[in-house]
mmCIF file of N, CA and C in Angstrom:
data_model
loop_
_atom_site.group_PDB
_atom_site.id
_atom_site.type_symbol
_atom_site.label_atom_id
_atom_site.label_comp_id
_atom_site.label_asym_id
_atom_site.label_seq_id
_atom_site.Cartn_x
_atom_site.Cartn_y
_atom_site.Cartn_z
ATOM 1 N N UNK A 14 13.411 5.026 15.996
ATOM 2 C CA UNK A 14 13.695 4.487 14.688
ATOM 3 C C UNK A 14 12.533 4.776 13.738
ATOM 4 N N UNK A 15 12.906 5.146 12.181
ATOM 5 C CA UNK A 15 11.820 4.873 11.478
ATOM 6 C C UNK A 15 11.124 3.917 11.005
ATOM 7 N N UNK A 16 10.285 3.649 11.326
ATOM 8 C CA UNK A 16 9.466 2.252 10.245
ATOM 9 C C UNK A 16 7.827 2.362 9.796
ATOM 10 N N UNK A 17 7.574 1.831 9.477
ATOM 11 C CA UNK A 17 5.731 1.466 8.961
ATOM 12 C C UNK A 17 5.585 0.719 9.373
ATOM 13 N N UNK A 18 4.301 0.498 10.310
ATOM 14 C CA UNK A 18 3.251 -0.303 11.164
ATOM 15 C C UNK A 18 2.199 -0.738 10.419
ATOM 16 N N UNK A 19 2.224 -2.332 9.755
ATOM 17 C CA UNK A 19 0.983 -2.310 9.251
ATOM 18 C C UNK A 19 0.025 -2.915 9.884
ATOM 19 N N UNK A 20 -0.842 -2.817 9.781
ATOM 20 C CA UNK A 20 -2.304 -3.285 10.894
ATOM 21 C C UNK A 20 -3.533 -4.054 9.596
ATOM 22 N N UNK A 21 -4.397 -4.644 9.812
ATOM 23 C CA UNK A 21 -5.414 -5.066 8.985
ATOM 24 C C UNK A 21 -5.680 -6.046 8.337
ATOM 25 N N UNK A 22 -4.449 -6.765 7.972
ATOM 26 C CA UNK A 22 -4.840 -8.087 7.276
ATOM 27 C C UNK A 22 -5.239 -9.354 8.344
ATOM 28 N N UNK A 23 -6.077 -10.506 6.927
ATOM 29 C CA UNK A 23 -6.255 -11.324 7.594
ATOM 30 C C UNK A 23 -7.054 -12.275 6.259
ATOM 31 N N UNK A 24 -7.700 -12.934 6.795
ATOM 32 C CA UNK A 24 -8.299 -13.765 6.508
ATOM 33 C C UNK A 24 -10.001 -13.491 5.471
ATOM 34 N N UNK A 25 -9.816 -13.834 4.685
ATOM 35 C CA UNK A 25 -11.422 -13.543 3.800
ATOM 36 C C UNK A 25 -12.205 -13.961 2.355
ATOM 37 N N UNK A 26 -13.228 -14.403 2.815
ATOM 38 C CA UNK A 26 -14.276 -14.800 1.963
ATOM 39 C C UNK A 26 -13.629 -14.213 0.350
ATOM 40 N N UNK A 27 -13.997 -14.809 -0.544
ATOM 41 C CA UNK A 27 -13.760 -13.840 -2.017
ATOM 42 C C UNK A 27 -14.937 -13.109 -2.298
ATOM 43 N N UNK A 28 -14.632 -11.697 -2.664
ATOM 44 C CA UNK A 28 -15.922 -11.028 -2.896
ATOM 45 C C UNK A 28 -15.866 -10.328 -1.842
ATOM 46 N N UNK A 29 -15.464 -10.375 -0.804
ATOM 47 C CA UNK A 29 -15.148 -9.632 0.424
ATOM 48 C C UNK A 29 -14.540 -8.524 0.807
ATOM 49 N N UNK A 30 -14.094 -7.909 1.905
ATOM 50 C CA UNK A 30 -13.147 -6.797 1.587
ATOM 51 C C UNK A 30 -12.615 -6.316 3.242
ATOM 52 N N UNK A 31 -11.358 -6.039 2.905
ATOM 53 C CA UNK A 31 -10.095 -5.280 3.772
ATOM 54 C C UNK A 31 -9.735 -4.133 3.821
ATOM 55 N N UNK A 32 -9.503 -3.331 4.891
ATOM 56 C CA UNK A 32 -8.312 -2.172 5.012
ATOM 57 C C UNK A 32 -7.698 -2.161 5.248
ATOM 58 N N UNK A 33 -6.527 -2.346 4.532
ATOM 59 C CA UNK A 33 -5.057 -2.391 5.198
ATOM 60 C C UNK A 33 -5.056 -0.889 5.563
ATOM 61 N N UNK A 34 -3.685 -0.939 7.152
ATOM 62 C CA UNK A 34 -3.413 0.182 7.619
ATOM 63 C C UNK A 34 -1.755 0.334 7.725
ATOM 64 N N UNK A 35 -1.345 2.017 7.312
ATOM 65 C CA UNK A 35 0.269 1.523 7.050
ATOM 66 C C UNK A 35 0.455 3.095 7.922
ATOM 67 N N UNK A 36 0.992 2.810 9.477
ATOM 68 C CA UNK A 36 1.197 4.276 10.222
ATOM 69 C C UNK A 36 2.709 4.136 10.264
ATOM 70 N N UNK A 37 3.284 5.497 9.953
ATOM 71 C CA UNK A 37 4.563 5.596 10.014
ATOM 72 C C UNK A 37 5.038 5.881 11.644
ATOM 73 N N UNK A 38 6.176 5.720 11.950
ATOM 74 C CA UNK A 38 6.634 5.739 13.024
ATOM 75 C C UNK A 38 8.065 6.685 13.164
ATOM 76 N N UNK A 39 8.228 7.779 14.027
ATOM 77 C CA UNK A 39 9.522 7.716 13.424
ATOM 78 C C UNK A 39 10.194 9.116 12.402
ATOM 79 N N UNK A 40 9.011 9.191 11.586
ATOM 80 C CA UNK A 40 8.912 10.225 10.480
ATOM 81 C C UNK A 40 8.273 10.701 10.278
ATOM 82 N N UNK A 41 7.472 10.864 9.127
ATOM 83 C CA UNK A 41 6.137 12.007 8.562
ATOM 84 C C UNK A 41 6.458 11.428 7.291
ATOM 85 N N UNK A 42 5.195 11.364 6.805
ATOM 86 C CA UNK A 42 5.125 10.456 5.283
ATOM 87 C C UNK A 42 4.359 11.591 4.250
ATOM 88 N N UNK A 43 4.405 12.509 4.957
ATOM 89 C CA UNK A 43 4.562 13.595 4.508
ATOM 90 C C UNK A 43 5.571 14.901 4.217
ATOM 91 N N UNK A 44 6.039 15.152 3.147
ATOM 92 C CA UNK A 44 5.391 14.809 1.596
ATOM 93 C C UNK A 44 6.663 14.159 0.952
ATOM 94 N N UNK A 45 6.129 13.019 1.561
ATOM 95 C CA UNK A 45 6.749 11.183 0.547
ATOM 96 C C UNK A 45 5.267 11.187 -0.033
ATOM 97 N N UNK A 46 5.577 10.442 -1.588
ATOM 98 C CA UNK A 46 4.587 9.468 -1.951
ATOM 99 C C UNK A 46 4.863 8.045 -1.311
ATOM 100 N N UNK A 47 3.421 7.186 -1.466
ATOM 101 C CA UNK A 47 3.697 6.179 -0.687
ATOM 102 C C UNK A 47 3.071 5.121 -1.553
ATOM 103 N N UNK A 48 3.335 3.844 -1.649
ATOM 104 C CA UNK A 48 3.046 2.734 -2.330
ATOM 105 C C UNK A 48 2.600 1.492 -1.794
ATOM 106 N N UNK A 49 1.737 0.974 -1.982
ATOM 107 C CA UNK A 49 1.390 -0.084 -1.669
ATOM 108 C C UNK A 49 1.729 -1.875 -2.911
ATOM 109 N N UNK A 50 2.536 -2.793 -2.162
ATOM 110 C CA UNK A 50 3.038 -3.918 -3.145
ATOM 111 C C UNK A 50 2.553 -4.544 -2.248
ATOM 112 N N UNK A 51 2.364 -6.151 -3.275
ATOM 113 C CA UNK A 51 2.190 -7.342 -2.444
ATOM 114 C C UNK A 51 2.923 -8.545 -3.262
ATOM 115 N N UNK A 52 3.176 -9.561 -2.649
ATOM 116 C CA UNK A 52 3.960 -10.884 -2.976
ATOM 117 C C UNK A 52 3.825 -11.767 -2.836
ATOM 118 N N UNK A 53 3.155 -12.588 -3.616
ATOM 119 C CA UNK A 53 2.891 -14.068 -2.831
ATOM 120 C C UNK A 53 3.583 -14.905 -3.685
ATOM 121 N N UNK A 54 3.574 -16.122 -2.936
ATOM 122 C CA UNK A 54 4.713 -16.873 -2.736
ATOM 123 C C UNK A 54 4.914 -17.434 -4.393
ATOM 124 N N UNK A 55 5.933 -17.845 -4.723
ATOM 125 C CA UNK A 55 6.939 -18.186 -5.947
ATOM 126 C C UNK A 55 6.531 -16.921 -7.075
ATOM 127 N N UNK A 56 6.503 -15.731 -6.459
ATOM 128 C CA UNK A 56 5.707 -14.505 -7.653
ATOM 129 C C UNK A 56 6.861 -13.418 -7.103
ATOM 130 N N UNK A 57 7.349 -12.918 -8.432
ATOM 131 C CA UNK A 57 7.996 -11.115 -7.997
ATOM 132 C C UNK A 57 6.797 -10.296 -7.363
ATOM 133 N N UNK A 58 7.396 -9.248 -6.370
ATOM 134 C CA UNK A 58 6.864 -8.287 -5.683
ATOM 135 C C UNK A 58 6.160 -7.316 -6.798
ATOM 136 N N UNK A 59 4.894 -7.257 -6.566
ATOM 137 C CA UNK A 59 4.460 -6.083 -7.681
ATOM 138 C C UNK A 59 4.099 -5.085 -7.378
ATOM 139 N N UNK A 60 3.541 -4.160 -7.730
ATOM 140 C CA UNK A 60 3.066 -3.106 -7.000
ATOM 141 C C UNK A 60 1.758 -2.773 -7.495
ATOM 142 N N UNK A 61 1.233 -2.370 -6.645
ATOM 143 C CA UNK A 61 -0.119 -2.200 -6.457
ATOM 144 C C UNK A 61 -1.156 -1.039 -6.934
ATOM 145 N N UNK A 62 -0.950 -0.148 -5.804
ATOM 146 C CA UNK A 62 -1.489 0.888 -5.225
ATOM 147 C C UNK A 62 -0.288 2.255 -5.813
ATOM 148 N N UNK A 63 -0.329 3.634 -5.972
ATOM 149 C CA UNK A 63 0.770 4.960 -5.014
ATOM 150 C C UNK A 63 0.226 5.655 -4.840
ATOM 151 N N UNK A 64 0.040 6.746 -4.336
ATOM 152 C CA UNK A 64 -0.467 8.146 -4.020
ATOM 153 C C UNK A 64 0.491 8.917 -3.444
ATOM 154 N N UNK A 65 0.329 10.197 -4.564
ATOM 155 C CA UNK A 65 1.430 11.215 -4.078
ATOM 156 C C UNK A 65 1.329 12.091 -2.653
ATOM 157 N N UNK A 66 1.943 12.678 -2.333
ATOM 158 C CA UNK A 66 2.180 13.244 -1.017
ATOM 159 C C UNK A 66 0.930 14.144 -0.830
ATOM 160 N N UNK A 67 0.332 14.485 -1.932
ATOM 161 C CA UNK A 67 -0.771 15.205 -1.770
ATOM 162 C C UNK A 67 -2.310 14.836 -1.543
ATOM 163 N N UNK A 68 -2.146 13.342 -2.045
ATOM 164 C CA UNK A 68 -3.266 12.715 -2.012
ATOM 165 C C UNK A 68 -3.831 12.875 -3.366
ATOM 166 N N UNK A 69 -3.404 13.888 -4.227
ATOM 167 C CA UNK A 69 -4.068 14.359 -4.825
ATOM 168 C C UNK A 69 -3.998 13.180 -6.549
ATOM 169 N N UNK A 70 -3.366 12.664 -6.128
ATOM 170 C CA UNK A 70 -2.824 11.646 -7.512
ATOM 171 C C UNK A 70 -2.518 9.915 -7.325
ATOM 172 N N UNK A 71 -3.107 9.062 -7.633
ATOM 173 C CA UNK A 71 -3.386 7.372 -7.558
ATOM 174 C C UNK A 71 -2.872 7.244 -8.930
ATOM 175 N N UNK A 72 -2.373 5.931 -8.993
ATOM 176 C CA UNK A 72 -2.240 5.096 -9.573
ATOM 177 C C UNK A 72 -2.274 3.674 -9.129
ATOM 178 N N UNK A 73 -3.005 2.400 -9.998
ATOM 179 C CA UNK A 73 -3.152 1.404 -9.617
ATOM 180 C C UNK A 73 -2.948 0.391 -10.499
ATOM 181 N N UNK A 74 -2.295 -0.957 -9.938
ATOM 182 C CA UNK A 74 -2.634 -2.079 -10.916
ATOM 183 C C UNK A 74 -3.530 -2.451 -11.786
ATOM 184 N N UNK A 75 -3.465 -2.633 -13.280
ATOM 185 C CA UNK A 75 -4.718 -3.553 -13.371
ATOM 186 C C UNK A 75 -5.438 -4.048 -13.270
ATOM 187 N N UNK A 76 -4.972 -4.946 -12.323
ATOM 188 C CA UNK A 76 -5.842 -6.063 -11.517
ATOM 189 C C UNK A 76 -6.174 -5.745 -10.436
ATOM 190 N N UNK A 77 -6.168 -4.910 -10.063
ATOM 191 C CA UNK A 77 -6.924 -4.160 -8.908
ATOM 192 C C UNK A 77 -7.471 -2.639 -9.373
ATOM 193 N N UNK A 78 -7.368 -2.362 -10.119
ATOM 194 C CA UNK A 78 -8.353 -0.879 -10.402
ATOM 195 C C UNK A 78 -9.418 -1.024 -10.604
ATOM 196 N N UNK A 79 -10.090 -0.379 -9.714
ATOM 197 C CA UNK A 79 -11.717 -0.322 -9.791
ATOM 198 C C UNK A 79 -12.297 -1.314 -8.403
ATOM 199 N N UNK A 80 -11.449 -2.325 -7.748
ATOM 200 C CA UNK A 80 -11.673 -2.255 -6.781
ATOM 201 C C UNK A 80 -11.133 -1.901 -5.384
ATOM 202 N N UNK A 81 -9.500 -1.746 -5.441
ATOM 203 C CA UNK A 81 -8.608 -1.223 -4.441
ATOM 204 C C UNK A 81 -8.779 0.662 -4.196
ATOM 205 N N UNK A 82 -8.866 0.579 -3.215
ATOM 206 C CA UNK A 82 -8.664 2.348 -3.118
ATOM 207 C C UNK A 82 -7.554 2.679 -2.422
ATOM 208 N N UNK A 83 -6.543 3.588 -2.355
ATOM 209 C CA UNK A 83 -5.644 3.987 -1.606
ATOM 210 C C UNK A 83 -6.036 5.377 -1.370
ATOM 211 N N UNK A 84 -5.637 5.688 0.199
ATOM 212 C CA UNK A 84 -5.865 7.013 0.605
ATOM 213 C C UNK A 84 -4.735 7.379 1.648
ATOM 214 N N UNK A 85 -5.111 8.700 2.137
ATOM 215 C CA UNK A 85 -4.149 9.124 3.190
ATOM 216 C C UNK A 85 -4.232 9.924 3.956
ATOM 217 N N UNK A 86 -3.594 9.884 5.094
ATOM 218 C CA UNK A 86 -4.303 10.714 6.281
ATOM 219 C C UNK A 86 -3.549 11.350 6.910
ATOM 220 N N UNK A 87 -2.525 12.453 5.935
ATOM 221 C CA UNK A 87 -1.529 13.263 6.503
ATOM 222 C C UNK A 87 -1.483 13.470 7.902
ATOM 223 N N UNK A 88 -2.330 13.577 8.633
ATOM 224 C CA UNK A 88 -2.933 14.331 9.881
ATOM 225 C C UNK A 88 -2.252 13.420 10.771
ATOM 226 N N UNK A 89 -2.994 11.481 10.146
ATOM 227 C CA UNK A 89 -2.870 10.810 11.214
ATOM 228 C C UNK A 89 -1.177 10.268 11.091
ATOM 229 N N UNK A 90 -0.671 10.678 9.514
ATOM 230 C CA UNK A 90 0.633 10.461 9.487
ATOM 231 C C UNK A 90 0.230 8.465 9.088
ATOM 232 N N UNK A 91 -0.875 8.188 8.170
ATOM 233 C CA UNK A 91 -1.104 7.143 7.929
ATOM 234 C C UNK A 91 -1.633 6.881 6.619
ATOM 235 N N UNK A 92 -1.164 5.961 5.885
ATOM 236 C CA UNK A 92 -2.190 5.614 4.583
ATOM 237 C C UNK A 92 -2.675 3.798 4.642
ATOM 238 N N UNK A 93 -3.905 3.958 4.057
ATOM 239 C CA UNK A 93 -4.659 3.096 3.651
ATOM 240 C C UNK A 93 -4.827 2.333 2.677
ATOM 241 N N UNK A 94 -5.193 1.106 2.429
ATOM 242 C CA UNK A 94 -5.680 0.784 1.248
ATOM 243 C C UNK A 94 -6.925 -0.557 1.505
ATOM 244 N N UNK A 95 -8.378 0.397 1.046
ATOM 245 C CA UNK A 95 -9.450 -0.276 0.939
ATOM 246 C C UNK A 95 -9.426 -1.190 -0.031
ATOM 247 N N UNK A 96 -9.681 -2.773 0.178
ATOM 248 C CA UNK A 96 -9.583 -3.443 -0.927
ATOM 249 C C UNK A 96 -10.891 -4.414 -0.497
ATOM 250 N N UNK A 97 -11.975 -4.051 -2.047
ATOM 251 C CA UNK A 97 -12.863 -4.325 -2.267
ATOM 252 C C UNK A 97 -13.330 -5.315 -3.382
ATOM 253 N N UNK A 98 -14.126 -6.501 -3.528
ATOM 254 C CA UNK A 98 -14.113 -7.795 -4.229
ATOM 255 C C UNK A 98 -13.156 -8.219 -3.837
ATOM 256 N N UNK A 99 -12.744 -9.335 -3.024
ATOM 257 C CA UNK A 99 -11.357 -9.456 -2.859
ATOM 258 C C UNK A 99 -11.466 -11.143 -3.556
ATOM 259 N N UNK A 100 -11.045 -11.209 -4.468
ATOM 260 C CA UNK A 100 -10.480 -12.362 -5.453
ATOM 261 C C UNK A 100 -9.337 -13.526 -5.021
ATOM 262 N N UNK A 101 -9.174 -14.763 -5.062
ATOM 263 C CA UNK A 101 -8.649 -15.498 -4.422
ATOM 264 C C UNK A 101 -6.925 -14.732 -4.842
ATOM 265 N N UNK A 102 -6.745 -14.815 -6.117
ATOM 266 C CA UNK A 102 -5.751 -14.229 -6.602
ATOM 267 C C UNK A 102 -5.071 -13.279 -5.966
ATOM 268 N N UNK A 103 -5.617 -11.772 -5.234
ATOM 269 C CA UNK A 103 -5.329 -10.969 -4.441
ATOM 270 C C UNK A 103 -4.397 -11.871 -2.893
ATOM 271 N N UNK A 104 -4.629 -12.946 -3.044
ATOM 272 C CA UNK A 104 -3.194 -13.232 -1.617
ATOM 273 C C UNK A 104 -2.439 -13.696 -2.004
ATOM 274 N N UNK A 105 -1.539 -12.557 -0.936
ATOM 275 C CA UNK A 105 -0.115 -12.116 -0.944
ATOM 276 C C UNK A 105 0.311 -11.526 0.486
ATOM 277 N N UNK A 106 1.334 -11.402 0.212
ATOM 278 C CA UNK A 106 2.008 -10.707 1.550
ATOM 279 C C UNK A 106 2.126 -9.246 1.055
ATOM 280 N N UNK A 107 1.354 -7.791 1.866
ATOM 281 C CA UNK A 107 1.042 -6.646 1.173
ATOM 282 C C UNK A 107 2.192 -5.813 2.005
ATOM 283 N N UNK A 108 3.026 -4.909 1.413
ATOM 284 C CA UNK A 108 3.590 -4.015 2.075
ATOM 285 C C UNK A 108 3.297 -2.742 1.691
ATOM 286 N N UNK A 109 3.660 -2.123 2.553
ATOM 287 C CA UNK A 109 3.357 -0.519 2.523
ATOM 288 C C UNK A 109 4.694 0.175 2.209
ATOM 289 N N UNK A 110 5.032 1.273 1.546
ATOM 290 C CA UNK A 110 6.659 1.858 1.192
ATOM 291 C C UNK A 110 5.973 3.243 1.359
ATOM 292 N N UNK A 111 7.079 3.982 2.201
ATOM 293 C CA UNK A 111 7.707 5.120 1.472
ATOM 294 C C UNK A 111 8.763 5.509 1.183
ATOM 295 N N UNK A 112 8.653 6.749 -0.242
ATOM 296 C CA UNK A 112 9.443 7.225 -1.063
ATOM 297 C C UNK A 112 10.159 8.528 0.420
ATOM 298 N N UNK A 113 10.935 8.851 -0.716
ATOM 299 C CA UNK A 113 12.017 10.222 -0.313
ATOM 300 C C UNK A 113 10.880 11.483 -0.477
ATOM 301 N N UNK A 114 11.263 12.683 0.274
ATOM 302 C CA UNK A 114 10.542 13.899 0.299
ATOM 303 C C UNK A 114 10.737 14.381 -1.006
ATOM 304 N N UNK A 115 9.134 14.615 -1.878
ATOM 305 C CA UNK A 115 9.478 14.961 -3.020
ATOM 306 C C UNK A 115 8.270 15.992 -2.956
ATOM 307 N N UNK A 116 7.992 16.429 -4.030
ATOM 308 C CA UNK A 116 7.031 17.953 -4.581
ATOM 309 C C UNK A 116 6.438 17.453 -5.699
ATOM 310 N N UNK A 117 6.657 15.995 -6.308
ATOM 311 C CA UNK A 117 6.274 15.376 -7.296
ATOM 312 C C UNK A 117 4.746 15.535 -7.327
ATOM 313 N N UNK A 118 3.972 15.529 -8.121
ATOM 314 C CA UNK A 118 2.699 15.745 -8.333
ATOM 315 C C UNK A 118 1.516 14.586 -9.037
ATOM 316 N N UNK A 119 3.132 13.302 -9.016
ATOM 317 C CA UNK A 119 2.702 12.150 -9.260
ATOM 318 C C UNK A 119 3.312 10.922 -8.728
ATOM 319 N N UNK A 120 2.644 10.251 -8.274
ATOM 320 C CA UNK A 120 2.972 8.755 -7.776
ATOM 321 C C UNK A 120 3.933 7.939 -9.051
ATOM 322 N N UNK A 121 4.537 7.256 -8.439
ATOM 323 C CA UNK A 121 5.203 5.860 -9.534
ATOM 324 C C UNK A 121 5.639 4.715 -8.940
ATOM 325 N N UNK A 122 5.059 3.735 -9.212
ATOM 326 C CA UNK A 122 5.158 2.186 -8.311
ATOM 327 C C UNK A 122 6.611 1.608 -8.666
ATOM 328 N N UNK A 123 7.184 2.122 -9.516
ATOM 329 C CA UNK A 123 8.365 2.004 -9.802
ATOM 330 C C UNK A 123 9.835 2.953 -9.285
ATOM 331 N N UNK A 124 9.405 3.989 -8.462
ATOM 332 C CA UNK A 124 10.214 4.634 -7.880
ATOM 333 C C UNK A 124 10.792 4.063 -6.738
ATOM 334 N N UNK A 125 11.679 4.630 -6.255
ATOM 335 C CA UNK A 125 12.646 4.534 -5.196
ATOM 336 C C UNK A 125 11.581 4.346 -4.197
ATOM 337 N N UNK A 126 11.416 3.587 -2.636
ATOM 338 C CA UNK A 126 11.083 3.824 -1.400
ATOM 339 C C UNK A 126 11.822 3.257 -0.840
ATOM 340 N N UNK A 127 12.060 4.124 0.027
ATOM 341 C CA UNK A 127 13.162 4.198 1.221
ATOM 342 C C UNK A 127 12.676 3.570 2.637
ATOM 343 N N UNK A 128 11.419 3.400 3.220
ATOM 344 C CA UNK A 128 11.314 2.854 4.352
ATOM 345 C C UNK A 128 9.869 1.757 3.626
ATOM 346 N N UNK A 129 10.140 0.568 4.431
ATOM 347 C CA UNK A 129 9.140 -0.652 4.163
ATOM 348 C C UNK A 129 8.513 -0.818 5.423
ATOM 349 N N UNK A 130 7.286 -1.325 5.384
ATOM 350 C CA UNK A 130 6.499 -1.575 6.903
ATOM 351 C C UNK A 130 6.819 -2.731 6.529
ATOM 352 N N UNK A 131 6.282 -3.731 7.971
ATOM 353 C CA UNK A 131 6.626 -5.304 7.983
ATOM 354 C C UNK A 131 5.798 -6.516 6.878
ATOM 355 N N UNK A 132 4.981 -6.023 6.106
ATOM 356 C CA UNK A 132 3.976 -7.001 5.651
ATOM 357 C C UNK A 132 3.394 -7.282 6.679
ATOM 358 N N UNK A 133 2.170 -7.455 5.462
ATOM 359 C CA UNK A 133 0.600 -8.349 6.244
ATOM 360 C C UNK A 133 0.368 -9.573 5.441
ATOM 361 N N UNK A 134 -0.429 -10.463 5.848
ATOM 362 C CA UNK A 134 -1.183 -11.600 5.148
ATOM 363 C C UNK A 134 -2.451 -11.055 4.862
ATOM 364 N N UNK A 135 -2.764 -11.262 3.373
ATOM 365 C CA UNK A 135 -4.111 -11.120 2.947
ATOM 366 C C UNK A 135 -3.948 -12.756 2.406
ATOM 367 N N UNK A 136 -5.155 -13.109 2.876
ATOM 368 C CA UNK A 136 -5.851 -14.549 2.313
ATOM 369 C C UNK A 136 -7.466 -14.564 1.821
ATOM 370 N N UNK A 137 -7.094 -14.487 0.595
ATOM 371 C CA UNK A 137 -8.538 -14.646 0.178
ATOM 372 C C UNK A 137 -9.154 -16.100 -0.435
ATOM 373 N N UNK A 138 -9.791 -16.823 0.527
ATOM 374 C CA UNK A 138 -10.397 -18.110 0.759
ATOM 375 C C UNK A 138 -11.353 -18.591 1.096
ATOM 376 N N UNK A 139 -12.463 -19.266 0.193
ATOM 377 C CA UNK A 139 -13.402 -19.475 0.792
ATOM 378 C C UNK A 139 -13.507 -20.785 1.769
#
C-alpha cells in the first residue's frame, strides 16, 4: 500500500527545535511536490511548508519563515522539515502530503495531494 510514515514529533521547550520525518512507503515522492500542514485543535488545517520535486523551490508560511526549513531526500525517498524557535503557537498535529507526478517547477500549499502520512504531535511547552 501507499502511505507516509511520519517519525519525529514530540514534546518541547519554546525556543527549541524538531525534525519532523515524512518516508514514503509504497511509491516514490519523486517527482511529486510535497507539503507539509499542521492543525491544532478548534483551527482549519493550514499549510506550512512545499517543496517541489526538485528540491529546487520552498515556499513557507508566514509564521514560520525564517525558522522552518523543508528539505528532501529523493535518494532516501523522504522529506523533512527542520523546525527551529519553536513557539508555543507552533502545536499542532503536523502532516506530511504528497501531490500527483508533476514537472512543476513550483510548490503550492494549496494544490491537490493525493497521499497523507498519519500526523505527528508537536507540543511546544514549557
Amino acid at each position: 500500500q501507499r502511505q507516509l510514515v511520519q517519525s519525529g514529533g514530540g514534546l518541547v521547550q519554546p525556543g527549541g527545535s524538531l525534525r519532523l520525518s515524512c518516508a514514503a512507503s509504497g511509491f516514490t515522492l519523486d517527482p511529486r511536490n510535497i507539503g507539509w500542514f499542521r492543525q491544532a485543535p478548534g483551527k482549519e488545517r493550514e499549510g506550512v511548508s512545499c517543496i517541489s520535486s526538485s528540491g529546487g523551490n520552498t515556499n513557507y508560511a508566514d509564521s514560520v519563515k525564517g525558522r522552518f526549513t523543508i528539505s528532501r531526500d529523493n535518494a532516501k525517498n523522504t522529506v523533512y522539515l527542520q523546525m527551529n524557535s519553536l513557539k508555543p503557537e507552533d502545536t499542532a498535529v503536523y502532516y506530511c502530503a504528497a501531490g500527483p507526478f508533476t514537472v512543476r517547477a513550483m510548490c503550492h500549499m494549496g494544490a491537490e495531494y493525493n497521499y497523507w502520512g498519519q500526523g505527528t504531535q508537536v507540543t511546544v511547552s514549557s
